[in-house]
Amino acid sequence: MTKSSSLLLERRFLPYFVTQFFGAFNDNIFKNVLLLLVAFASAETLPISSNLFINLAAGLFILPFFLFSASAGMLADKYEKSAFIRKVKLLEIAIMALGAVGFITQSYGVLLVILFLMGTQSAFFGPVKYALLPQQLKPEELVPGNALVETGTFLAILLGTIGAGMIASTSYAVNIAAGSVVLFALLGYVASRWIPIAPASAPELKFRWKPIAHTRATLRIAKKNHTIYRAILAISWFWFLGAVYLTQFPNFTHQYLHGSESAVSFLLALFSVGIALGSLSYDKITSHRIELGMLPLASIAITLFGFLFATSVPKDLPTLDRFSDFVQYQALWPTFAYLLLLGMSGGMFIVPLYSLMQHRAKVTERAQVIAALNIYNSLFMVGSAILGMIGLSLLHLSIPQLFGVIALLNLFVAGWLLYHYPIHVVRLLIWVFSRLFYRVHHKNMHFIPKEGGALIVSNHVSYLDALLLSAACPRLIRFVMEEDYANYPPVARFLRRAGVIPINASRGNTIRRAFNEIEQALKDGELVCIFPEGRLTPDGEIQPFMRGMDVILKRCPVPVIPVALKGLWRSYFSRRKGRACKGIPHKWLSHIELEVGIPVSPGKANNEILRQKVCELRGDYR
């Protein structure tokens, strides 16, 4: 059983998952039924024109996220979260009861007010929804947990939209809609009753109703940590893209694919299922780790498949009123495939960002960080509407051209992410390629501390050693490297970005500089790896350790983590043939093992003890 599926069987996750699913599902039932009723209502029954009503409805739903998200974040940090969720869900029942009256009486003015209240309820639910996860899940469960949440959210959007269409097409649409929204609100509340207690993160917070002041303070909190702020901007950009696609799907399907209403639902299904598959695939590919290297790669994939989707629309399509004709028309299959792959790329993009934000945010500020995210999401979604109006109305772009423009705009985002996370991309690629060419096994990785400074010492067998260690460790490692290699022009700039510390044993000034850098890195809570043998082993055996490690520990006493690399002596990158990379590689899928030993306290660590421990870990497996 996978970690994702096992979470769905546990009380600490399942009630929460069901609660948030019904919340998203009910929102979409209400909004889409209302919009469909308005679209087909006679002009005299509406207080304003249908076009103005639809745009006003969208604005009224988003407005509360600007007004109340910051206050909601403070309250979610101040109070126990499961009780807070139940109060929010009770509010949803009351709002939906009023909405049911509005549906039955067809009071469209009242329903607009209800839409604003729904946005308010969602604004209060958002921060506590994501802030609860890190309290209920272990750190290694954050990624699968977020993958399931994103899967559930987009499937709820899909099913809610389809369900709204089915309800609106019946003879008793208003009565069914009235009963449905109250029923689903009740089901969400019942599920919330089973959410375990999640203690308040910052009970000492003093709360006064000052929405503007709260918003300023919340945005300041989000900007304090550059990593969190970048994650917020990237998530908001994802919702910007999603809003453009979801808003334009109906007209795109009707005008360019010549499909019916059911065809619109099919495109939405492809997009939503793609995001769900991408979210779950990310968890599987990265083995439940937060891999920031996936962000630029997934963003590049979004540009690629977004552009292919925009340019793959066949010309001279016939009218495809019947759904079966639409899905069976082979010229459209590439368009369908690109949309599915676009959604998958989005799912792989969004999961590590939510996980990173929850992981890095301070416990006492986590809900307020999520509140800041909701504010930025709303701003970006408004921006997407403005872009749509400018592109389609003022610049007279076609919808496929608009899709192409946002795909190309996303390329700048991919470049921005690549600039900030180049090391993470290389780590991820090495991690993937090492599994293509070798059978890599890791043992006792939990001995590497999740935070704080530590010194890693390992035997040195091949030129792959640092790459394999970097790819295996969930944290970034700074490696001490021979100066000639570190300054090799083709890779020198990249290695400096990677935090490599150059050293030359024959030059005193570089030794002093290297030791100063190592000391500062350890004091800053980073992991530093040295290969105490000083060079690749010439015979596969572990050579004597040099005294540099003793000097490092004397200057900065930190735990020392012994690591043994096994199975690399017969690799193409070792000196088994006299020098590395000699001849042609002839062996693939070799077994390689990386075993981590119990940390040694600095007071008990020295060259001889550490060499003995590395030898014991390696055993006879060279």
Coordinates of C-alpha atoms in Angstrom, one line a residue:
M1 CA 0.0 0.0 0.0
T2 CA 1.4 3.4 -0.9
K3 CA 1.8 6.3 1.5
S4 CA -0.9 8.2 -0.3
S5 CA -3.5 5.5 -0.1
S6 CA -2.7 4.7 3.5
L7 CA -3.4 8.3 4.5
L8 CA -6.9 7.9 3.2
L9 CA -7.5 5.2 5.7
E10 CA -6.4 7.2 8.7
R11 CA -8.5 9.5 10.9
R12 CA -5.9 12.2 11.0
F13 CA -6.4 12.7 7.3
L14 CA -9.6 11.2 5.9
P15 CA -12.2 13.4 7.7
Y16 CA -10.2 16.5 6.7
F17 CA -10.0 15.3 3.1
V18 CA -13.7 14.6 2.9
T19 CA -14.5 18.0 4.5
Q20 CA -12.4 20.0 2.0
F21 CA -13.7 17.9 -0.9
F22 CA -17.3 18.7 -0.1
G23 CA -16.4 22.3 0.4
A24 CA -14.9 22.7 -3.1
F25 CA -17.7 20.5 -4.6
N26 CA -20.5 22.5 -3.1
D27 CA -18.9 25.9 -4.1
N28 CA -18.9 24.7 -7.7
I29 CA -22.4 23.3 -7.6
F30 CA -23.8 26.6 -6.3
K31 CA -21.7 28.9 -8.6
N32 CA -22.3 27.0 -11.8
V33 CA -26.0 26.3 -11.2
L34 CA -26.5 30.0 -10.6
L35 CA -24.5 31.0 -13.7
L36 CA -26.4 28.5 -15.9
L37 CA -29.8 29.7 -14.6
V38 CA -28.7 33.3 -15.3
A39 CA -27.5 32.4 -18.8
F40 CA -31.0 31.0 -19.7
A41 CA -33.1 33.4 -17.6
S42 CA -35.4 35.9 -19.3
A43 CA -34.1 39.5 -19.2
E44 CA -37.1 40.7 -17.0
T45 CA -36.3 38.2 -14.2
L46 CA -32.8 39.6 -13.8
P47 CA -32.0 42.8 -11.9
I48 CA -29.2 43.6 -14.4
S49 CA -28.1 42.2 -17.7
S50 CA -26.8 38.6 -17.8
N51 CA -23.3 39.6 -18.9
L52 CA -23.0 42.2 -16.1
F53 CA -24.5 39.7 -13.6
I54 CA -21.9 37.0 -14.5
N55 CA -18.9 39.4 -14.2
L56 CA -20.3 40.9 -11.0
A57 CA -20.8 37.3 -9.6
A58 CA -17.1 36.5 -10.2
G59 CA -16.0 39.7 -8.6
L60 CA -18.2 39.3 -5.5
F61 CA -16.9 35.8 -4.9
I62 CA -13.2 36.9 -5.1
L63 CA -13.7 40.2 -3.1
P64 CA -13.8 38.5 0.4
F65 CA -10.4 37.0 -0.2
F66 CA -9.0 40.5 -0.4
L67 CA -11.0 41.7 2.6
F68 CA -10.9 38.8 5.1
S69 CA -8.0 36.4 4.3
A70 CA -5.6 38.1 6.6
S71 CA -8.0 38.2 9.5
A72 CA -8.9 34.5 8.8
G73 CA -5.2 33.6 8.9
M74 CA -4.7 35.2 12.3
L75 CA -7.8 33.5 13.8
A76 CA -6.7 30.1 12.4
D77 CA -3.3 30.5 14.1
K78 CA -4.9 31.8 17.4
Y79 CA -7.6 29.0 17.9
E80 CA -7.7 25.2 17.9
K81 CA -8.1 24.3 14.3
S82 CA -10.6 21.4 14.3
A83 CA -13.1 23.5 16.2
F84 CA -12.5 26.5 14.0
I85 CA -13.2 24.3 10.9
R86 CA -16.5 23.1 12.4
K87 CA -17.6 26.7 13.0
V88 CA -16.7 27.6 9.4
K89 CA -18.7 24.6 8.2
L90 CA -21.7 25.6 10.4
L91 CA -21.5 29.0 8.7
E92 CA -21.6 27.3 5.3
I93 CA -24.8 25.4 6.3
A94 CA -26.5 28.8 7.3
I95 CA -25.3 30.4 4.0
M96 CA -26.5 27.5 1.9
A97 CA -29.9 27.5 3.7
L98 CA -30.3 31.2 2.6
G99 CA -29.1 30.2 -0.8
A100 CA -31.7 27.5 -1.0
V101 CA -34.4 30.1 -0.3
G102 CA -32.9 32.3 -3.1
F103 CA -33.0 29.4 -5.6
I104 CA -36.6 28.5 -4.8
T105 CA -37.8 32.1 -5.0
Q106 CA -35.5 32.8 -7.9
S107 CA -34.3 36.0 -6.1
Y108 CA -31.2 36.7 -8.2
G109 CA -30.2 39.7 -6.1
V110 CA -30.3 37.6 -3.0
L111 CA -28.2 34.9 -4.7
L112 CA -25.5 37.5 -5.5
V113 CA -25.3 38.4 -1.8
I114 CA -25.1 34.7 -1.0
L115 CA -22.2 34.4 -3.5
F116 CA -20.4 37.1 -1.5
L117 CA -21.1 35.2 1.7
M118 CA -19.8 32.0 0.1
G119 CA -16.6 33.8 -0.8
T120 CA -16.3 35.0 2.8
Q121 CA -16.7 31.4 4.1
S122 CA -14.1 30.1 1.7
A123 CA -11.7 32.9 2.7
F124 CA -12.0 31.8 6.3
F125 CA -11.7 28.1 5.4
G126 CA -8.6 28.5 3.2
P127 CA -5.9 29.3 5.7
V128 CA -6.9 26.7 8.3
K129 CA -7.3 24.1 5.5
Y130 CA -3.7 24.2 4.6
A131 CA -2.2 25.1 8.0
L132 CA -3.8 22.0 9.5
L133 CA -1.9 19.5 7.3
P134 CA 1.6 20.0 8.9
Q135 CA 0.1 19.5 12.3
Q136 CA -1.6 16.2 11.5
L137 CA 1.0 14.7 9.1
K138 CA 4.6 13.7 9.6
P139 CA 7.2 15.8 7.5
E140 CA 7.6 12.9 5.1
E141 CA 3.8 12.8 4.6
L142 CA 3.4 16.4 3.6
V143 CA 4.0 15.7 -0.1
P144 CA 1.6 12.7 -0.4
G145 CA -0.9 14.7 1.7
N146 CA -0.8 17.7 -0.6
A147 CA -0.9 15.5 -3.6
L148 CA -4.2 14.0 -2.4
V149 CA -5.6 17.4 -1.5
E150 CA -4.8 18.8 -4.9
T151 CA -6.3 15.7 -6.5
G152 CA -9.4 16.0 -4.4
T153 CA -9.8 19.7 -5.0
F154 CA -9.7 19.5 -8.8
L155 CA -11.9 16.4 -9.0
A156 CA -14.4 18.3 -6.8
I157 CA -14.2 21.2 -9.2
L158 CA -14.8 18.8 -12.1
L159 CA -17.6 16.9 -10.5
G160 CA -19.2 20.1 -9.1
T161 CA -19.2 21.6 -12.6
I162 CA -20.6 18.5 -14.2
G163 CA -23.2 18.1 -11.4
A164 CA -24.3 21.7 -11.9
G165 CA -24.9 21.1 -15.5
M166 CA -27.0 18.0 -14.8
I167 CA -29.0 19.9 -12.2
A168 CA -29.6 22.9 -14.4
S169 CA -30.9 20.7 -17.3
T170 CA -33.7 19.2 -15.2
S171 CA -37.3 20.5 -15.0
Y172 CA -37.0 21.1 -11.2
A173 CA -33.6 22.7 -11.3
V174 CA -34.2 25.3 -8.6
N175 CA -35.6 22.8 -6.1
I176 CA -32.9 20.2 -6.7
A177 CA -30.2 22.9 -6.4
A178 CA -31.7 24.2 -3.2
G179 CA -31.8 20.7 -1.6
S180 CA -28.3 19.8 -3.0
V181 CA -26.3 22.7 -1.6
V182 CA -27.8 22.3 1.9
L183 CA -27.2 18.5 1.8
F184 CA -23.6 18.8 0.7
A185 CA -22.9 21.5 3.3
L186 CA -24.4 19.1 6.0
L187 CA -22.2 16.3 4.8
G188 CA -19.1 18.5 5.0
Y189 CA -20.0 19.5 8.5
V190 CA -20.5 15.8 9.6
A191 CA -17.1 14.9 8.1
S192 CA -15.5 17.8 10.0
R193 CA -16.8 16.4 13.3
W194 CA -14.2 13.6 13.0
I195 CA -11.2 15.8 12.4
P196 CA -8.8 15.3 15.4
I197 CA -7.9 18.1 17.7
A198 CA -5.1 20.4 16.3
P199 CA -3.9 22.8 19.0
A200 CA -3.6 26.5 18.4
S201 CA -0.3 27.6 16.9
A202 CA -0.2 31.1 18.4
P203 CA -2.8 31.3 21.2
E204 CA -1.2 34.5 22.5
L205 CA -2.2 36.5 19.4
K206 CA -4.3 39.5 20.2
F207 CA -7.1 39.9 17.6
R208 CA -9.1 43.0 16.8
W209 CA -11.2 43.4 13.7
K210 CA -8.9 45.5 11.5
P211 CA -9.0 43.9 8.1
I212 CA -6.7 46.5 6.4
A213 CA -4.1 46.4 9.2
H214 CA -4.2 42.6 9.2
T215 CA -3.7 42.5 5.4
R216 CA -0.6 44.7 5.7
A217 CA 0.8 42.6 8.5
T218 CA 0.1 39.3 6.7
L219 CA 1.8 40.4 3.5
R220 CA 4.8 41.5 5.6
I221 CA 5.0 38.1 7.1
A222 CA 4.9 36.4 3.7
K223 CA 7.8 38.6 2.4
K224 CA 10.1 37.9 5.3
N225 CA 11.2 34.5 4.0
H226 CA 12.3 34.7 0.4
T227 CA 11.8 31.0 -0.2
I228 CA 8.1 31.2 1.0
Y229 CA 7.5 34.4 -1.0
R230 CA 8.8 32.8 -4.2
A231 CA 6.5 29.8 -3.5
I232 CA 3.5 32.1 -3.0
L233 CA 4.2 33.9 -6.3
A234 CA 4.7 30.6 -8.2
I235 CA 1.4 29.2 -6.8
S236 CA -0.4 32.4 -7.7
W237 CA 1.0 32.2 -11.2
F238 CA -0.4 28.6 -11.5
W239 CA -3.9 29.9 -10.5
F240 CA -3.4 32.7 -13.0
L241 CA -2.9 30.2 -15.8
G242 CA -5.7 27.9 -14.5
A243 CA -8.1 30.8 -14.5
V244 CA -7.3 31.7 -18.1
Y245 CA -7.9 28.2 -19.3
L246 CA -11.0 27.5 -17.2
T247 CA -12.6 30.8 -18.1
Q248 CA -12.1 30.4 -21.9
F249 CA -12.9 26.7 -22.2
P250 CA -16.7 27.3 -23.0
N251 CA -16.1 29.7 -25.9
F252 CA -13.0 27.9 -27.1
T253 CA -14.9 24.6 -27.3
H254 CA -17.9 26.2 -29.0
Q255 CA -16.1 28.5 -31.5
Y256 CA -12.9 26.6 -32.4
L257 CA -13.7 22.9 -31.6
H258 CA -17.4 23.1 -32.7
G259 CA -18.4 21.1 -29.6
S260 CA -21.4 21.2 -27.4
E261 CA -21.8 21.8 -23.6
S262 CA -20.8 18.2 -22.9
A263 CA -17.6 18.8 -24.8
V264 CA -16.8 21.7 -22.5
S265 CA -17.2 19.3 -19.5
F266 CA -14.9 16.8 -21.3
L267 CA -12.1 19.4 -21.7
L268 CA -12.5 20.4 -18.1
A269 CA -12.4 16.7 -17.1
L270 CA -9.2 16.2 -19.1
F271 CA -7.6 19.2 -17.4
S272 CA -8.7 18.2 -13.9
V273 CA -7.8 14.6 -14.3
G274 CA -4.4 15.6 -15.6
I275 CA -3.7 17.8 -12.6
A276 CA -4.8 14.9 -10.3
L277 CA -2.5 12.4 -12.2
G278 CA 0.3 14.9 -12.1
S279 CA 0.0 15.5 -8.4
L280 CA 0.0 11.7 -7.6
S281 CA 2.8 11.1 -10.1
Y282 CA 5.0 13.8 -8.5
D283 CA 4.6 12.0 -5.1
K284 CA 5.6 8.7 -6.8
I285 CA 8.6 10.0 -8.8
T286 CA 10.1 11.9 -5.8
S287 CA 9.4 9.2 -3.2
H288 CA 7.5 11.7 -1.0
R289 CA 10.3 14.3 -1.0
I290 CA 10.0 18.1 -1.6
E291 CA 12.1 18.3 -4.8
L292 CA 12.3 22.0 -5.9
G293 CA 14.2 20.8 -9.0
M294 CA 10.8 19.7 -10.3
L295 CA 9.5 23.3 -10.5
P296 CA 11.6 24.6 -13.5
L297 CA 11.1 21.2 -15.3
A298 CA 7.3 21.2 -14.7
S299 CA 7.1 24.8 -15.7
I300 CA 9.0 24.1 -19.0
A301 CA 6.5 21.2 -19.6
I302 CA 3.6 23.6 -19.0
T303 CA 5.0 26.0 -21.7
L304 CA 5.6 23.1 -24.1
F305 CA 2.2 21.4 -23.8
G306 CA 0.4 24.7 -23.4
F307 CA 1.8 25.9 -26.7
L308 CA 1.2 22.6 -28.4
F309 CA -2.4 22.6 -27.1
A310 CA -2.9 26.2 -28.5
T311 CA -1.5 25.3 -31.9
S312 CA -3.0 21.9 -32.4
V313 CA -6.5 23.0 -33.2
P314 CA -7.5 21.4 -36.5
K315 CA -8.8 23.6 -39.3
D316 CA -12.1 23.1 -41.0
L317 CA -13.7 21.1 -38.3
P318 CA -17.3 19.9 -38.8
T319 CA -19.9 20.7 -36.3
L320 CA -19.7 18.0 -33.6
D321 CA -23.0 18.4 -31.6
R322 CA -23.0 14.8 -30.4
F323 CA -20.6 14.1 -27.6
S324 CA -19.7 10.7 -29.1
D325 CA -18.8 12.4 -32.4
F326 CA -16.6 14.9 -30.6
V327 CA -14.5 12.4 -28.6
Q328 CA -14.2 10.0 -31.5
Y329 CA -13.0 12.7 -34.0
Q330 CA -9.4 11.6 -34.5
A331 CA -8.1 15.0 -35.6
L332 CA -8.9 16.3 -32.1
W333 CA -7.0 13.5 -30.2
P334 CA -3.6 15.4 -30.2
T335 CA -5.4 18.4 -28.7
F336 CA -7.0 16.2 -26.0
A337 CA -3.6 14.6 -25.3
Y338 CA -1.8 17.9 -25.0
L339 CA -4.5 19.2 -22.6
L340 CA -4.1 16.1 -20.4
L341 CA -0.3 16.5 -20.4
L342 CA -0.7 20.2 -19.6
G343 CA -2.8 19.4 -16.6
M344 CA -0.3 16.7 -15.4
S345 CA 2.5 19.3 -15.7
G346 CA 0.5 21.6 -13.5
G347 CA -0.1 19.0 -10.9
M348 CA 3.7 18.2 -10.7
F349 CA 4.3 22.0 -10.4
I350 CA 1.8 22.8 -7.6
V351 CA 2.4 20.0 -5.1
P352 CA 6.0 20.7 -4.1
L353 CA 5.1 24.4 -3.8
Y354 CA 2.3 23.9 -1.3
S355 CA 4.5 21.3 0.6
L356 CA 7.5 23.7 0.7
M357 CA 5.4 26.6 2.0
Q358 CA 3.8 24.5 4.8
H359 CA 7.2 23.1 5.7
R360 CA 9.2 26.3 5.8
A361 CA 6.6 28.6 7.4
K362 CA 6.9 29.2 11.2
V363 CA 4.4 27.2 13.2
T364 CA 3.0 30.4 14.8
E365 CA 2.6 32.1 11.4
R366 CA 1.6 29.2 9.1
A367 CA -2.1 30.1 8.6
Q368 CA -1.2 33.7 8.1
V369 CA 1.2 32.7 5.3
I370 CA -1.6 30.7 3.7
A371 CA -3.8 33.8 4.0
A372 CA -1.2 35.8 2.2
L373 CA -1.2 33.2 -0.5
N374 CA -5.0 33.5 -0.9
I375 CA -4.6 37.3 -1.3
Y376 CA -2.0 36.9 -4.0
N377 CA -4.1 34.2 -5.7
S378 CA -7.0 36.6 -5.9
L379 CA -4.9 39.3 -7.3
F380 CA -3.4 37.0 -10.0
M381 CA -6.9 35.7 -10.9
V382 CA -8.2 39.2 -11.3
G383 CA -5.1 39.8 -13.4
S384 CA -6.0 36.8 -15.6
A385 CA -9.4 38.3 -16.2
I386 CA -7.9 41.7 -17.2
L387 CA -5.4 39.9 -19.5
G388 CA -8.3 38.0 -21.1
M389 CA -10.3 41.3 -21.7
I390 CA -7.2 43.1 -23.1
G391 CA -6.1 40.2 -25.3
L392 CA -9.5 39.3 -26.7
S393 CA -11.2 42.7 -26.9
L394 CA -8.5 45.3 -27.4
L395 CA -5.8 43.3 -29.2
H396 CA -8.4 41.1 -31.0
L397 CA -6.5 37.8 -30.3
S398 CA -8.2 34.6 -30.9
I399 CA -8.6 32.3 -27.9
P400 CA -5.9 29.8 -29.2
Q401 CA -3.6 32.8 -29.7
L402 CA -4.3 33.9 -26.1
F403 CA -3.4 30.3 -24.9
G404 CA -0.2 30.6 -26.9
V405 CA 0.7 33.9 -25.3
I406 CA 0.3 32.7 -21.8
A407 CA 2.3 29.6 -22.7
L408 CA 5.2 31.8 -23.8
L409 CA 4.8 34.1 -20.8
N410 CA 5.2 31.0 -18.6
L411 CA 8.6 30.5 -20.2
F412 CA 9.8 33.5 -18.3
V413 CA 8.6 32.0 -15.1
A414 CA 10.4 28.8 -16.0
G415 CA 13.6 30.8 -16.5
W416 CA 13.1 32.6 -13.2
L417 CA 12.7 29.3 -11.3
L418 CA 15.7 27.8 -13.1
Y419 CA 17.8 30.8 -12.0
H420 CA 16.7 30.3 -8.4
Y421 CA 16.9 26.5 -8.2
P422 CA 19.7 25.3 -10.6
I423 CA 21.2 23.0 -8.0
H424 CA 17.9 21.4 -7.3
V425 CA 17.3 20.7 -11.0
V426 CA 20.7 19.0 -11.3
R427 CA 20.1 17.0 -8.1
L428 CA 16.7 15.7 -9.4
L429 CA 18.1 14.8 -12.9
I430 CA 21.0 12.9 -11.3
W431 CA 18.5 11.2 -9.0
V432 CA 16.5 10.1 -12.0
F433 CA 19.4 9.1 -14.3
S434 CA 21.1 7.2 -11.5
R435 CA 18.1 5.0 -11.3
L436 CA 18.1 4.5 -15.1
F437 CA 21.7 3.3 -15.2
Y438 CA 22.2 1.8 -11.7
R439 CA 20.2 0.0 -9.1
V440 CA 20.7 2.4 -6.2
H441 CA 19.7 1.5 -2.6
H442 CA 19.9 3.8 0.4
K443 CA 20.2 2.6 4.0
N444 CA 19.5 4.5 7.2
M445 CA 19.1 7.9 5.5
H446 CA 17.2 8.9 8.7
F447 CA 20.5 9.3 10.5
I448 CA 21.1 12.5 8.5
P449 CA 19.6 15.3 10.6
K450 CA 16.6 17.1 9.2
E451 CA 18.1 20.4 10.3
G452 CA 21.2 21.9 11.9
G453 CA 24.8 21.7 10.9
A454 CA 26.6 18.4 10.5
L455 CA 29.8 17.1 8.8
I456 CA 29.4 14.1 6.4
V457 CA 32.5 11.9 5.8
S458 CA 32.6 9.3 3.1
N459 CA 34.9 7.0 1.3
H460 CA 35.9 8.3 -2.2
V461 CA 35.6 5.7 -5.0
S462 CA 34.5 7.5 -8.1
Y463 CA 33.7 10.8 -9.8
L464 CA 30.0 10.0 -9.1
D465 CA 30.4 10.1 -5.3
A466 CA 29.4 13.7 -4.7
L467 CA 26.6 13.5 -7.3
L468 CA 25.1 10.4 -5.7
L469 CA 25.3 11.7 -2.2
S470 CA 23.7 15.0 -3.3
A471 CA 20.9 13.2 -5.1
A472 CA 20.2 10.9 -2.2
C473 CA 20.1 13.5 0.6
P474 CA 16.8 15.4 1.0
R475 CA 18.9 18.4 2.1
L476 CA 21.4 20.3 0.1
I477 CA 25.0 19.4 0.8
R478 CA 28.0 21.6 0.4
F479 CA 31.0 19.6 -0.8
V480 CA 34.7 20.3 -0.2
M481 CA 36.4 19.9 -3.6
E482 CA 39.9 20.0 -5.0
E483 CA 40.5 23.5 -6.2
D484 CA 41.6 22.5 -9.8
Y485 CA 38.3 20.7 -10.3
A486 CA 36.2 23.4 -8.6
N487 CA 37.7 26.1 -10.9
Y488 CA 37.4 24.1 -14.1
P489 CA 35.9 26.8 -16.5
P490 CA 32.9 24.9 -18.0
V491 CA 31.5 24.1 -14.5
A492 CA 33.1 26.7 -12.2
R493 CA 30.2 29.1 -12.1
F494 CA 27.7 26.3 -11.5
L495 CA 29.8 24.8 -8.7
R496 CA 30.0 28.2 -7.0
R497 CA 26.2 28.4 -7.1
A498 CA 26.1 24.9 -5.7
G499 CA 28.1 26.1 -2.7
V500 CA 31.2 23.9 -3.4
I501 CA 34.1 24.9 -1.2
P502 CA 37.5 24.7 -3.1
I503 CA 40.6 23.6 -1.3
N504 CA 44.3 23.1 -2.3
A505 CA 46.4 21.2 0.2
S506 CA 49.6 22.8 -1.2
R507 CA 48.5 26.4 -0.8
G508 CA 48.0 27.8 2.7
N509 CA 45.8 30.6 1.8
T510 CA 43.2 28.4 0.1
I511 CA 43.3 26.0 3.1
R512 CA 42.5 28.9 5.5
R513 CA 39.8 30.2 3.3
A514 CA 38.3 26.7 2.9
F515 CA 38.3 26.1 6.7
N516 CA 36.7 29.5 7.3
E517 CA 33.9 28.7 4.7
I518 CA 33.3 25.3 6.3
E519 CA 33.1 26.7 9.7
Q520 CA 30.6 29.4 8.6
A521 CA 28.5 26.8 6.8
L522 CA 28.3 24.5 9.8
K523 CA 27.4 27.5 12.1
D524 CA 24.7 28.4 9.6
G525 CA 23.2 24.9 10.0
E526 CA 24.3 23.5 6.7
L527 CA 25.5 20.0 5.8
V528 CA 29.1 19.9 4.7
C529 CA 30.7 16.8 3.1
I530 CA 34.4 16.0 2.9
F531 CA 36.2 13.0 1.4
P532 CA 39.0 12.6 4.0
E533 CA 41.1 10.3 1.8
G534 CA 41.8 13.4 -0.3
R535 CA 41.7 11.5 -3.7
L536 CA 40.0 8.6 -5.5
T537 CA 41.0 5.2 -4.2
P538 CA 43.6 3.6 -6.5
D539 CA 42.8 0.0 -5.4
G540 CA 39.2 0.0 -4.1
E541 CA 40.3 0.0 -0.5
I542 CA 39.7 2.9 1.9
Q543 CA 42.9 5.0 2.2
P544 CA 44.1 6.7 5.4
F545 CA 42.1 9.8 6.4
M546 CA 43.8 13.2 6.3
R547 CA 43.9 15.4 9.4
G548 CA 41.7 18.2 8.0
M549 CA 38.6 16.7 9.7
D550 CA 40.2 17.1 13.2
V551 CA 40.9 20.8 12.4
I552 CA 37.3 21.4 11.3
L553 CA 35.8 19.7 14.4
K554 CA 38.1 21.7 16.7
R555 CA 36.9 25.0 15.1
C556 CA 33.2 24.0 15.0
P557 CA 32.1 21.0 17.0
V558 CA 29.2 19.4 15.1
P559 CA 27.9 15.8 14.8
V560 CA 29.8 13.7 12.2
I561 CA 27.9 11.4 9.9
P562 CA 29.9 8.4 8.5
V563 CA 28.7 7.3 5.0
A564 CA 29.9 4.3 3.0
L565 CA 29.5 4.1 -0.8
K566 CA 29.4 0.5 -2.0
G567 CA 29.5 -1.0 -5.5
L568 CA 31.2 1.9 -7.3
W569 CA 34.7 0.4 -7.6
R570 CA 33.6 -1.5 -10.8
S571 CA 31.9 1.5 -12.3
Y572 CA 33.2 3.4 -15.3
F573 CA 33.9 6.4 -13.2
S574 CA 36.4 4.8 -10.7
R575 CA 40.2 4.2 -11.2
R576 CA 39.8 0.4 -11.4
K577 CA 41.4 0.5 -14.9
G578 CA 44.2 2.9 -13.8
R579 CA 42.3 6.1 -14.6
A580 CA 38.6 7.0 -14.6
C581 CA 36.4 7.0 -17.7
K582 CA 38.8 4.7 -19.7
G583 CA 37.4 2.8 -22.6
I584 CA 33.7 2.1 -23.2
P585 CA 31.2 1.5 -20.4
H586 CA 30.1 -2.2 -20.5
K587 CA 28.0 -2.8 -17.4
W588 CA 24.6 -1.3 -16.7
L589 CA 22.2 -1.5 -13.8
S590 CA 25.0 -2.3 -11.4
H591 CA 24.0 -2.5 -7.7
I592 CA 25.1 0.5 -5.7
E593 CA 24.4 1.1 -2.1
L594 CA 24.7 4.2 0.1
E595 CA 24.7 3.4 3.8
V596 CA 24.6 6.0 6.5
G597 CA 26.0 5.3 10.0
I598 CA 25.0 6.5 13.4
P599 CA 26.1 10.1 14.0
V600 CA 29.3 10.5 16.1
S601 CA 29.5 13.3 18.6
P602 CA 32.3 15.8 18.0
G603 CA 34.0 14.9 21.2
K604 CA 34.4 11.3 20.2
A605 CA 35.2 11.9 16.5
N606 CA 38.7 11.7 15.0
N607 CA 40.4 10.4 11.9
E608 CA 41.0 6.9 13.1
I609 CA 37.5 6.4 14.6
L610 CA 35.7 7.8 11.6
R611 CA 37.8 5.7 9.1
Q612 CA 37.0 2.6 11.2
K613 CA 33.3 3.3 11.1
V614 CA 33.3 3.9 7.4
C615 CA 35.2 0.7 6.9
E616 CA 32.7 -1.2 9.0
L617 CA 29.8 0.3 7.1
R618 CA 31.3 -0.6 3.7
G619 CA 32.4 -4.1 4.7
D620 CA 33.7 -6.2 1.8
Y621 CA 31.3 -4.6 -0.7
R622 CA 33.6 -2.5 -2.9

